[in-house]
mmCIF file of C-alpha atoms in Angstrom:
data_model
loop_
_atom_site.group_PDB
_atom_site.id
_atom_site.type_symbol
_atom_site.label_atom_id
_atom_site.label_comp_id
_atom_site.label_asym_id
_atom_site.label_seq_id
_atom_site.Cartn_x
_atom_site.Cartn_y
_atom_site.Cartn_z
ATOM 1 C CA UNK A 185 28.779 14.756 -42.520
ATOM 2 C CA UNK A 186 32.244 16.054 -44.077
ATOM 3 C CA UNK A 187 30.723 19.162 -44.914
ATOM 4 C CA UNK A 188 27.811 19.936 -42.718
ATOM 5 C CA UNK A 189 23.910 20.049 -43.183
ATOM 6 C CA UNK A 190 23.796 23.749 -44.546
ATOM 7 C CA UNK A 191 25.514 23.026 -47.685
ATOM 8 C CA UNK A 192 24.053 21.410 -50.725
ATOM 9 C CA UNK A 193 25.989 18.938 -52.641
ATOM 10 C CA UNK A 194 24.922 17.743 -56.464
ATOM 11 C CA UNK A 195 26.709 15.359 -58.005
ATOM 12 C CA UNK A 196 26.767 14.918 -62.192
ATOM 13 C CA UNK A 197 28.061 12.220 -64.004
ATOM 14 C CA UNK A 198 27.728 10.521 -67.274
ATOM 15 C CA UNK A 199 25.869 7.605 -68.436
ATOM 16 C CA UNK A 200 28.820 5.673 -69.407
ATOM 17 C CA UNK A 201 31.280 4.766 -66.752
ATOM 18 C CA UNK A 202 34.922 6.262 -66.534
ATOM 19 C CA UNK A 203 37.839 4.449 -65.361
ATOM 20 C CA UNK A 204 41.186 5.629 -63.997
ATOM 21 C CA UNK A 205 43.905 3.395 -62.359
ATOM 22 C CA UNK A 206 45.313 5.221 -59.787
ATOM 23 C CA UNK A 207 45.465 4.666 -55.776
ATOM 24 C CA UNK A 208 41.920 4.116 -54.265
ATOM 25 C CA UNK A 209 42.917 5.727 -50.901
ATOM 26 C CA UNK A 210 45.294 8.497 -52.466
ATOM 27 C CA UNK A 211 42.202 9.411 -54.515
ATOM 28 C CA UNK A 212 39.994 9.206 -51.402
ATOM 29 C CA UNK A 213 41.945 11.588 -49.417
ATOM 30 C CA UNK A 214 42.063 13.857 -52.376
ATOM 31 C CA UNK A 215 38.433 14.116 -53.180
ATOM 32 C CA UNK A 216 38.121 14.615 -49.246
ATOM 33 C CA UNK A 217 40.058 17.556 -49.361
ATOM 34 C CA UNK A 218 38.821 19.170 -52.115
ATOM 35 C CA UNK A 219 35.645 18.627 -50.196
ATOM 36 C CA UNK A 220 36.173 20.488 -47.179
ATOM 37 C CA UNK A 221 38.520 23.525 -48.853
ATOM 38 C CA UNK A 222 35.174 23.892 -51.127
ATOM 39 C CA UNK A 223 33.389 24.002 -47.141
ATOM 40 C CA UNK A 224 35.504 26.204 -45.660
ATOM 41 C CA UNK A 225 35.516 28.860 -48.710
ATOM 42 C CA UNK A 226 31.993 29.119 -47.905
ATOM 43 C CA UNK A 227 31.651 29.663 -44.085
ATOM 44 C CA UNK A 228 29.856 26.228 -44.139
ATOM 45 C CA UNK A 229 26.720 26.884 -45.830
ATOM 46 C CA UNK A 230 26.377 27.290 -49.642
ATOM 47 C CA UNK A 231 26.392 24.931 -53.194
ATOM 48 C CA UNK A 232 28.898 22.418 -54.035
ATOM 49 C CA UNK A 233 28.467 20.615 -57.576
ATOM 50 C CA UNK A 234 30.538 17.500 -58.195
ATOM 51 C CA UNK A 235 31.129 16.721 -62.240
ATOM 52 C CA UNK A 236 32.742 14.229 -63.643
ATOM 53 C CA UNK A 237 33.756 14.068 -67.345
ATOM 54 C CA UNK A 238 35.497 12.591 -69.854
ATOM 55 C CA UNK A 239 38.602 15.045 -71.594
ATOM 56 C CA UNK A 240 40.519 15.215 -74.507
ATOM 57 C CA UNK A 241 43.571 17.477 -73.108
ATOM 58 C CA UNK A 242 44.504 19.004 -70.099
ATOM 59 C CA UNK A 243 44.559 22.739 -70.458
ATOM 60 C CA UNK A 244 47.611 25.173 -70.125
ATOM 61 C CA UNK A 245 48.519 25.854 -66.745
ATOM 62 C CA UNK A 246 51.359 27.504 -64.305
ATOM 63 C CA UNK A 247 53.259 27.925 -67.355
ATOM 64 C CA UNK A 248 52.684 24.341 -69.318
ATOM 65 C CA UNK A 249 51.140 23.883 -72.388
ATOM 66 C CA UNK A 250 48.521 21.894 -72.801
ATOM 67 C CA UNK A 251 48.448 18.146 -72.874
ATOM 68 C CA UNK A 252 46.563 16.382 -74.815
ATOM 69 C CA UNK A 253 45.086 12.765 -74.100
ATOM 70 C CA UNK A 254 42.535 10.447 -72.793
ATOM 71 C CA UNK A 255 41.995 12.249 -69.011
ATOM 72 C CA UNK A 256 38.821 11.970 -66.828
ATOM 73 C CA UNK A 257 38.009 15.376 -65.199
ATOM 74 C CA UNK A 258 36.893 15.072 -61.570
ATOM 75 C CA UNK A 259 36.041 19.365 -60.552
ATOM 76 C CA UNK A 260 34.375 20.856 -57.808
ATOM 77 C CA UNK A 261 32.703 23.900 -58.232
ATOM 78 C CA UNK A 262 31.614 26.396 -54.552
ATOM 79 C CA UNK A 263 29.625 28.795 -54.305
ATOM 80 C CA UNK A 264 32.216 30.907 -52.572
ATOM 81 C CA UNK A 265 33.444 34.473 -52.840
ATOM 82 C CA UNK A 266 36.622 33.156 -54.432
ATOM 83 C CA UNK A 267 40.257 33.375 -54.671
ATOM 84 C CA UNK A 268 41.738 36.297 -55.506
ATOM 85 C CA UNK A 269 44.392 36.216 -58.814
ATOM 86 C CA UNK A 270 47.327 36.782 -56.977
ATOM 87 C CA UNK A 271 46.683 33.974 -54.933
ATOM 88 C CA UNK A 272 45.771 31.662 -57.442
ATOM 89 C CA UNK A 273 49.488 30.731 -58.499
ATOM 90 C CA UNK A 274 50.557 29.504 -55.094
ATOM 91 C CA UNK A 275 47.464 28.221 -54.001
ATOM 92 C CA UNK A 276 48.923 24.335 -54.092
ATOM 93 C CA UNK A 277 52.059 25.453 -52.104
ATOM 94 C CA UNK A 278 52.808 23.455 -49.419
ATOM 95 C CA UNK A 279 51.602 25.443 -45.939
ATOM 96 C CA UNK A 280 49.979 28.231 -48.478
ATOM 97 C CA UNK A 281 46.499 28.875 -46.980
ATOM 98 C CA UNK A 282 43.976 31.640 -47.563
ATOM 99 C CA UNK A 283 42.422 30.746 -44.530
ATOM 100 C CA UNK A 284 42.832 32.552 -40.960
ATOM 101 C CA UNK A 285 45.640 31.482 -38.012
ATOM 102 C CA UNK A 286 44.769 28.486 -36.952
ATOM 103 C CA UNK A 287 42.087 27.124 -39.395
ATOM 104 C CA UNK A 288 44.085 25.423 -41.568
ATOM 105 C CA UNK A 289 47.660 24.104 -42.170
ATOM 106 C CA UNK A 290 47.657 24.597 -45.890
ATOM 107 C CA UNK A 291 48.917 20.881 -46.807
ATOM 108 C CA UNK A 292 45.294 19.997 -48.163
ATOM 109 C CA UNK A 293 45.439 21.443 -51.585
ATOM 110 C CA UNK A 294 49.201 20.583 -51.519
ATOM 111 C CA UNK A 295 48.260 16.667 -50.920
ATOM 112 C CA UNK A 296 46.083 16.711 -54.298
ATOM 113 C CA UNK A 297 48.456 18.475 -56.223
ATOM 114 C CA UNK A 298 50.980 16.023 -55.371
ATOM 115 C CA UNK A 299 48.819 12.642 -56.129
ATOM 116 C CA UNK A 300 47.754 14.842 -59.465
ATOM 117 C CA UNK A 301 51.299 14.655 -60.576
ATOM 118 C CA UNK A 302 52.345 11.212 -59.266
ATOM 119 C CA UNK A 303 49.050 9.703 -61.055
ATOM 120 C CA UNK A 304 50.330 11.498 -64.202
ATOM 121 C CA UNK A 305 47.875 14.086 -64.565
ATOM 122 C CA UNK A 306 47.345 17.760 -63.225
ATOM 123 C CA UNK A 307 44.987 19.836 -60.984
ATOM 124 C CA UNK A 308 43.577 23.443 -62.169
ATOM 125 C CA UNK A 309 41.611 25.653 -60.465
ATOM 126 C CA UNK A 310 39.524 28.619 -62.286
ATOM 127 C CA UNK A 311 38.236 31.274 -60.003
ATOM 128 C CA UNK A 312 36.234 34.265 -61.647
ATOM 129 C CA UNK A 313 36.460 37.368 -58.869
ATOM 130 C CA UNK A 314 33.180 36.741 -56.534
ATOM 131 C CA UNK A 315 31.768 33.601 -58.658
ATOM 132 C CA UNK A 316 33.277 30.930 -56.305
ATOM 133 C CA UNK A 317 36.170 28.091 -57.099
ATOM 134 C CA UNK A 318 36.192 25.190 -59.903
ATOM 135 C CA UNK A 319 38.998 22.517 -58.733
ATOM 136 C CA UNK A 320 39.151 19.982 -61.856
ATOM 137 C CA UNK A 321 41.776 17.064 -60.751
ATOM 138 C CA UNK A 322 42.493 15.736 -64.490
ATOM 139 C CA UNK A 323 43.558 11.729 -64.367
ATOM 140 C CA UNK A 324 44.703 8.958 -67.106
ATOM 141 C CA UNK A 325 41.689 7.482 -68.701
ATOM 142 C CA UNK A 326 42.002 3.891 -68.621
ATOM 143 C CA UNK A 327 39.435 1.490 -70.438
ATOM 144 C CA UNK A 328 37.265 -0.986 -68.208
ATOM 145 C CA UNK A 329 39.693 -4.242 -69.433
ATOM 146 C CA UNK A 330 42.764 -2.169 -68.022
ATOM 147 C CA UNK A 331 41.553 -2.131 -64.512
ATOM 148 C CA UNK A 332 43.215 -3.905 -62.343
ATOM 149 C CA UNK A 333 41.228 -7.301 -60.806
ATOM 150 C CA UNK A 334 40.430 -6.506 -57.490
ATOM 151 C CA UNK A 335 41.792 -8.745 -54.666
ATOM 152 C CA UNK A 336 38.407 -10.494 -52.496
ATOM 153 C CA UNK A 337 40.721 -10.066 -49.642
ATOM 154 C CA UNK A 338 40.537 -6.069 -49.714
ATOM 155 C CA UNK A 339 36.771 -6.408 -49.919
ATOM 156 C CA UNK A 340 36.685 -8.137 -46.306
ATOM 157 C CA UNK A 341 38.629 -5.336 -44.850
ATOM 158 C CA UNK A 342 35.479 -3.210 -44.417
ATOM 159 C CA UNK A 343 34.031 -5.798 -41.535
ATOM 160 C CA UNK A 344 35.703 -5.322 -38.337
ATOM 161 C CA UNK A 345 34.653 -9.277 -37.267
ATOM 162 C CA UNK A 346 34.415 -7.847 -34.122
ATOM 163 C CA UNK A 347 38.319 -6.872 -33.993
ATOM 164 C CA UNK A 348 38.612 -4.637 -30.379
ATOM 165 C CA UNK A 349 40.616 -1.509 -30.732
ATOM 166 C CA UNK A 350 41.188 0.815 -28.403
ATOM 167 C CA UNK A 351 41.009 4.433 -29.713
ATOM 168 C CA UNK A 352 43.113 7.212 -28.254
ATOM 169 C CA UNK A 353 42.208 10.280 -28.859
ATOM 170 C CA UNK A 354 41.556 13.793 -27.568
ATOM 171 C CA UNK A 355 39.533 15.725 -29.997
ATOM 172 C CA UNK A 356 35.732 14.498 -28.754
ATOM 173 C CA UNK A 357 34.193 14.866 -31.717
ATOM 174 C CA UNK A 358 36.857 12.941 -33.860
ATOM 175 C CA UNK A 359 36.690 10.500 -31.121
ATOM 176 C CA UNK A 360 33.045 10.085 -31.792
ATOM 177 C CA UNK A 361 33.431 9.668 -35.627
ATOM 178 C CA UNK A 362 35.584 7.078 -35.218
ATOM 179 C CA UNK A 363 34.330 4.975 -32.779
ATOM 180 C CA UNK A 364 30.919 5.238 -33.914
ATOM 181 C CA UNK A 365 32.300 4.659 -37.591
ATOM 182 C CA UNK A 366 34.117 1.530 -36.620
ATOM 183 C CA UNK A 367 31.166 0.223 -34.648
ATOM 184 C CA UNK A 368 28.939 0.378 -37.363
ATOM 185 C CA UNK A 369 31.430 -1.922 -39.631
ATOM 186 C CA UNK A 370 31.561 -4.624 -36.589
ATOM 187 C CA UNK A 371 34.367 -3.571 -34.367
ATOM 188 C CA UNK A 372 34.371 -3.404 -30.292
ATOM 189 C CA UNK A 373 36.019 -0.390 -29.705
ATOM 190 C CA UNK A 374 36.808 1.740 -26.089
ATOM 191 C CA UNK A 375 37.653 5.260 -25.885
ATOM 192 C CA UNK A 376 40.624 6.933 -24.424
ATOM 193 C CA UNK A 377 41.011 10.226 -24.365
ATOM 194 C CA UNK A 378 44.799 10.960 -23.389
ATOM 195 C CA UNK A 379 47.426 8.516 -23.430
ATOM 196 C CA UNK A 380 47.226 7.989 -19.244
ATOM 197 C CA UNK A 381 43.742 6.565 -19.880
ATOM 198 C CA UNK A 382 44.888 4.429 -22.600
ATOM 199 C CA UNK A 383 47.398 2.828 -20.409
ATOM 200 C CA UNK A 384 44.999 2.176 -17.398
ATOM 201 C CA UNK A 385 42.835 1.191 -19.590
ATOM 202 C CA UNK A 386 45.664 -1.553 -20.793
ATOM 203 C CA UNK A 387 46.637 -2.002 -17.602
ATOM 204 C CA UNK A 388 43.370 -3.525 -16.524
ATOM 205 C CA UNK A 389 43.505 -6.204 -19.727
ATOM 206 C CA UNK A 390 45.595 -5.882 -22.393
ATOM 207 C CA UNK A 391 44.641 -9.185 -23.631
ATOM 208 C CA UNK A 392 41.002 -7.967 -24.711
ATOM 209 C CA UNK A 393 42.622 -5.576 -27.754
ATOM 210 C CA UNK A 394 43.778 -6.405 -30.837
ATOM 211 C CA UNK A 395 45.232 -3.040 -31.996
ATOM 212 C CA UNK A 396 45.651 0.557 -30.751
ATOM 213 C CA UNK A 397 44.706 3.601 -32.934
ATOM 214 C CA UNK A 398 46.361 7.261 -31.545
ATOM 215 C CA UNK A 399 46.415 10.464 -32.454
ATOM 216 C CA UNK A 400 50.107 11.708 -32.197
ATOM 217 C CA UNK A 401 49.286 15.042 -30.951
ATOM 218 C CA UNK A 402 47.981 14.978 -27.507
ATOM 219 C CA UNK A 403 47.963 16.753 -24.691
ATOM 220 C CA UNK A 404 51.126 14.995 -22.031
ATOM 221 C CA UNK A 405 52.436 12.229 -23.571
ATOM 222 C CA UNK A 406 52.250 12.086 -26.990
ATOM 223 C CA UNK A 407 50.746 9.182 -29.552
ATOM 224 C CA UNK A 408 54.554 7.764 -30.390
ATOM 225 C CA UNK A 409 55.695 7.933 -26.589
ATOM 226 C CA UNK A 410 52.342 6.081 -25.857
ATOM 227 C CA UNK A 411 53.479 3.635 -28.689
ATOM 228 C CA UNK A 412 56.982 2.955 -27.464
ATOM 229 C CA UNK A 413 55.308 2.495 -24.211
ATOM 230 C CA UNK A 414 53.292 -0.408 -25.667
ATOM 231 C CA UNK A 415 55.211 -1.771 -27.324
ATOM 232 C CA UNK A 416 57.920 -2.251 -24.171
ATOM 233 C CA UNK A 417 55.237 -3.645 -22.006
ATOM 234 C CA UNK A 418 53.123 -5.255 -24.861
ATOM 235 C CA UNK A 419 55.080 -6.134 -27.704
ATOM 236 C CA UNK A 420 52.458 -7.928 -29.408
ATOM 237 C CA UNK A 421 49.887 -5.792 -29.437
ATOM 238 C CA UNK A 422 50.061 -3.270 -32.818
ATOM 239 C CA UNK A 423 49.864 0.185 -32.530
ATOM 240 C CA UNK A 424 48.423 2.194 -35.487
ATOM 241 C CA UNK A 425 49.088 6.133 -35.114
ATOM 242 C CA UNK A 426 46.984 8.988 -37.404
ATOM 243 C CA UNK A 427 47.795 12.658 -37.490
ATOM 244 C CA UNK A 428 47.656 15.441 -40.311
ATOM 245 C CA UNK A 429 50.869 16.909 -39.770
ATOM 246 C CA UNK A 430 53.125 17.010 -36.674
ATOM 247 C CA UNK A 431 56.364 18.572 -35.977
ATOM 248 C CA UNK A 432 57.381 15.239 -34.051
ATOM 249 C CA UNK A 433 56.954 13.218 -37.157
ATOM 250 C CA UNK A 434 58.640 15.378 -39.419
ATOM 251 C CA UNK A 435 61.475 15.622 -36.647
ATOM 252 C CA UNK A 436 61.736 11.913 -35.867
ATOM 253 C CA UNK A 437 59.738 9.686 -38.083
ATOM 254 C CA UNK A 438 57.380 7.335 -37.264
ATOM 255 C CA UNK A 439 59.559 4.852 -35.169
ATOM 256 C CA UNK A 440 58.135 1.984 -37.289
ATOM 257 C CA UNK A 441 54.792 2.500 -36.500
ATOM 258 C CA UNK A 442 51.975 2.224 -39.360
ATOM 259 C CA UNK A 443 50.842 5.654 -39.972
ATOM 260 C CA UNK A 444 47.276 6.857 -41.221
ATOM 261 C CA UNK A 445 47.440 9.831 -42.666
ATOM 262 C CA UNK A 446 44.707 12.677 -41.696
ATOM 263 C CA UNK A 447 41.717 12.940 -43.035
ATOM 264 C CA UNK A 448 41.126 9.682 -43.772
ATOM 265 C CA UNK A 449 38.057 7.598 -44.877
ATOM 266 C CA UNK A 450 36.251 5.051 -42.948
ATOM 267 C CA UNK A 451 37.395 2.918 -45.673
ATOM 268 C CA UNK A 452 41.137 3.123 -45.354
ATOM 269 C CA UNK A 453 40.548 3.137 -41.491
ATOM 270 C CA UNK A 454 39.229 0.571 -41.786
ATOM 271 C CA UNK A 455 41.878 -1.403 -44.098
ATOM 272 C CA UNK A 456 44.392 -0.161 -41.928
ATOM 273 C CA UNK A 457 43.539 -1.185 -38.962
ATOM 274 C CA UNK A 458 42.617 -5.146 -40.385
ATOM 275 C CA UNK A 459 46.122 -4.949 -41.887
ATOM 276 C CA UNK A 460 47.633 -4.031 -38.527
ATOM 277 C CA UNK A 461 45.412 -6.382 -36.347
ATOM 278 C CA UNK A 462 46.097 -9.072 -39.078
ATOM 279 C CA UNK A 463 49.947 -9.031 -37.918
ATOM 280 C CA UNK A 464 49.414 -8.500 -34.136
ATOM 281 C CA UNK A 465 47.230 -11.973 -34.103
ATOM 282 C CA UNK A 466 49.788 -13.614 -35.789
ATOM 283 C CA UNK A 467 52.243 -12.660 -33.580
ATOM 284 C CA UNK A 468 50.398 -13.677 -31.317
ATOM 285 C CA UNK A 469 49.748 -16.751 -32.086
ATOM 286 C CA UNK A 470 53.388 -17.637 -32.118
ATOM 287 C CA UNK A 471 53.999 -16.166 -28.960
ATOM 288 C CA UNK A 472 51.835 -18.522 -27.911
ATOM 289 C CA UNK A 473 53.012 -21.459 -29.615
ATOM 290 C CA UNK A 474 56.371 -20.938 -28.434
ATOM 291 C CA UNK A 475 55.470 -20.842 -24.451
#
């Protein structure tokens, strides 16, 4: 699981439903990474408790007054040692991280910050010295006949139909996730680990796959060289690259490829890749239609 088997998760909520209208996958990625700073702040083993709530303000913070409103108050409460006060004002900076080198690139915390503020509401965190972390993400309450009417089409995205991607990626057990994840919603998938393997692997039959998902970051050639490269030889075939945060994409962009942002849920994995393969098979089709 996200957070491993040595950490206890319980979850309270109330009786009545809440609603907020804000983006399903924004919010995903969020609550994922409020997830896995509350892991790492405790060495992978400890107590996380979930709450949700209704609110009638959000309280002062970094300088704000309070706000006052309709809000529902999503927090997450570890059983850490902490954050220390003088971190506590720049712990949403972009690249900020308490963490060692090379655990962490300090755009998690950033990521829900941002979506906080876009979705018109706020994130604060509370941290008494020693007593762990409380991260309450504060959203617009909306009621149940302001939701938006969900499209059935976005409800058939979670069944792969047995849609054949080919997976490149080098990190084994991300590789695993994923390919066991998309098996388990009815896609055929094969393995790659490097880009050279993905392209013998395309080289044998390029026919049988109906999209490509990469990591950009790879040892050799890199996810957006292996792209281009498929995209020369098999223009048909869509190519679907994922990565947290690279240099080369900051640099150069994502030369028009659909991007999945890291980490992800098997749900908008999921939609992504239907979206993607959705477009390759019609392409397809009039490639066909036109020989």
């Amino acid at each position: 699981t996200l957070t491993g088997s040595r950490i206890v998760i319980d979850i309270d909520v109330p009786e009545t439903p809440l609603f907020t209208n804000v983006d399903p996958s924004q919010l995903d990625t969020a609550l994922v990474n409020m997830a896995v700073n509350a892991r790492d702040a405790m060495d992978g083993a400890g107590h996380i408790l979930i709450a949700v709530r209704p609110a009638s303000f959000i309280p002062a913070v970094r300088s704000h007054p309070a706000v006052p409103g309709r809000y529902v108050a999503i927090s997450m409460t570890d059983s850490g040692t902490g954050i220390e006060p003088e971190k506590l004002e720049r712990i949403f900076e972009p690249f900020f991280t308490t963490k060692g080198v090379g655990q962490g690139t300090g755009l998690g915390l950033s990521q829900v910050f941002g979506f906080a503020k876009q979705s018109e509401g706020d994130i604060v965190v509370e941290s008494p010295p020693g007593e762990g972390a409380t991260f309450t993400l504060y959203l617009p309450q909306v009621d149940e006949s302001d939701r938006p009417v969900e499209d059935d089409t976005v409800q058939t995205l979670a069944d792969g139909h047995g849609t054949c991607v080919l997976v490149v990626e080098d990190n084994r057990e991300v590789g695993t996730f994923t390919t066991q994840s998309l098996a388990e919603l009815g896609y055929v998938t094969v393995w790659a680990a490097n880009a050279q393997e993905a392209l013998a692997e395309l080289g044998k039959d390029a026919s049988r796959f109906d999209i490509v998902f990469s990591d950009v970051v790879m040892p050799g050639m890199n996810g957006i060289e292996l792209g281009k490269a498929i995209r020369a030889d098999h223009p048909s075939l869509p190519v679907v690259l994922t990565s947290g945060y690279s240099n080369i994409l900051a640099q150069d962009g994502t030369h028009g490829f659909e991007l999945l942002h890291k980490p992800y849920s098997v749900e908008q994995l999921s939609r992504v890749l239907r979206k993607a393969a959705g477009w390759g098979s019609a392409d397809r089709s009039s490639d066909g239609a036109s020989q």
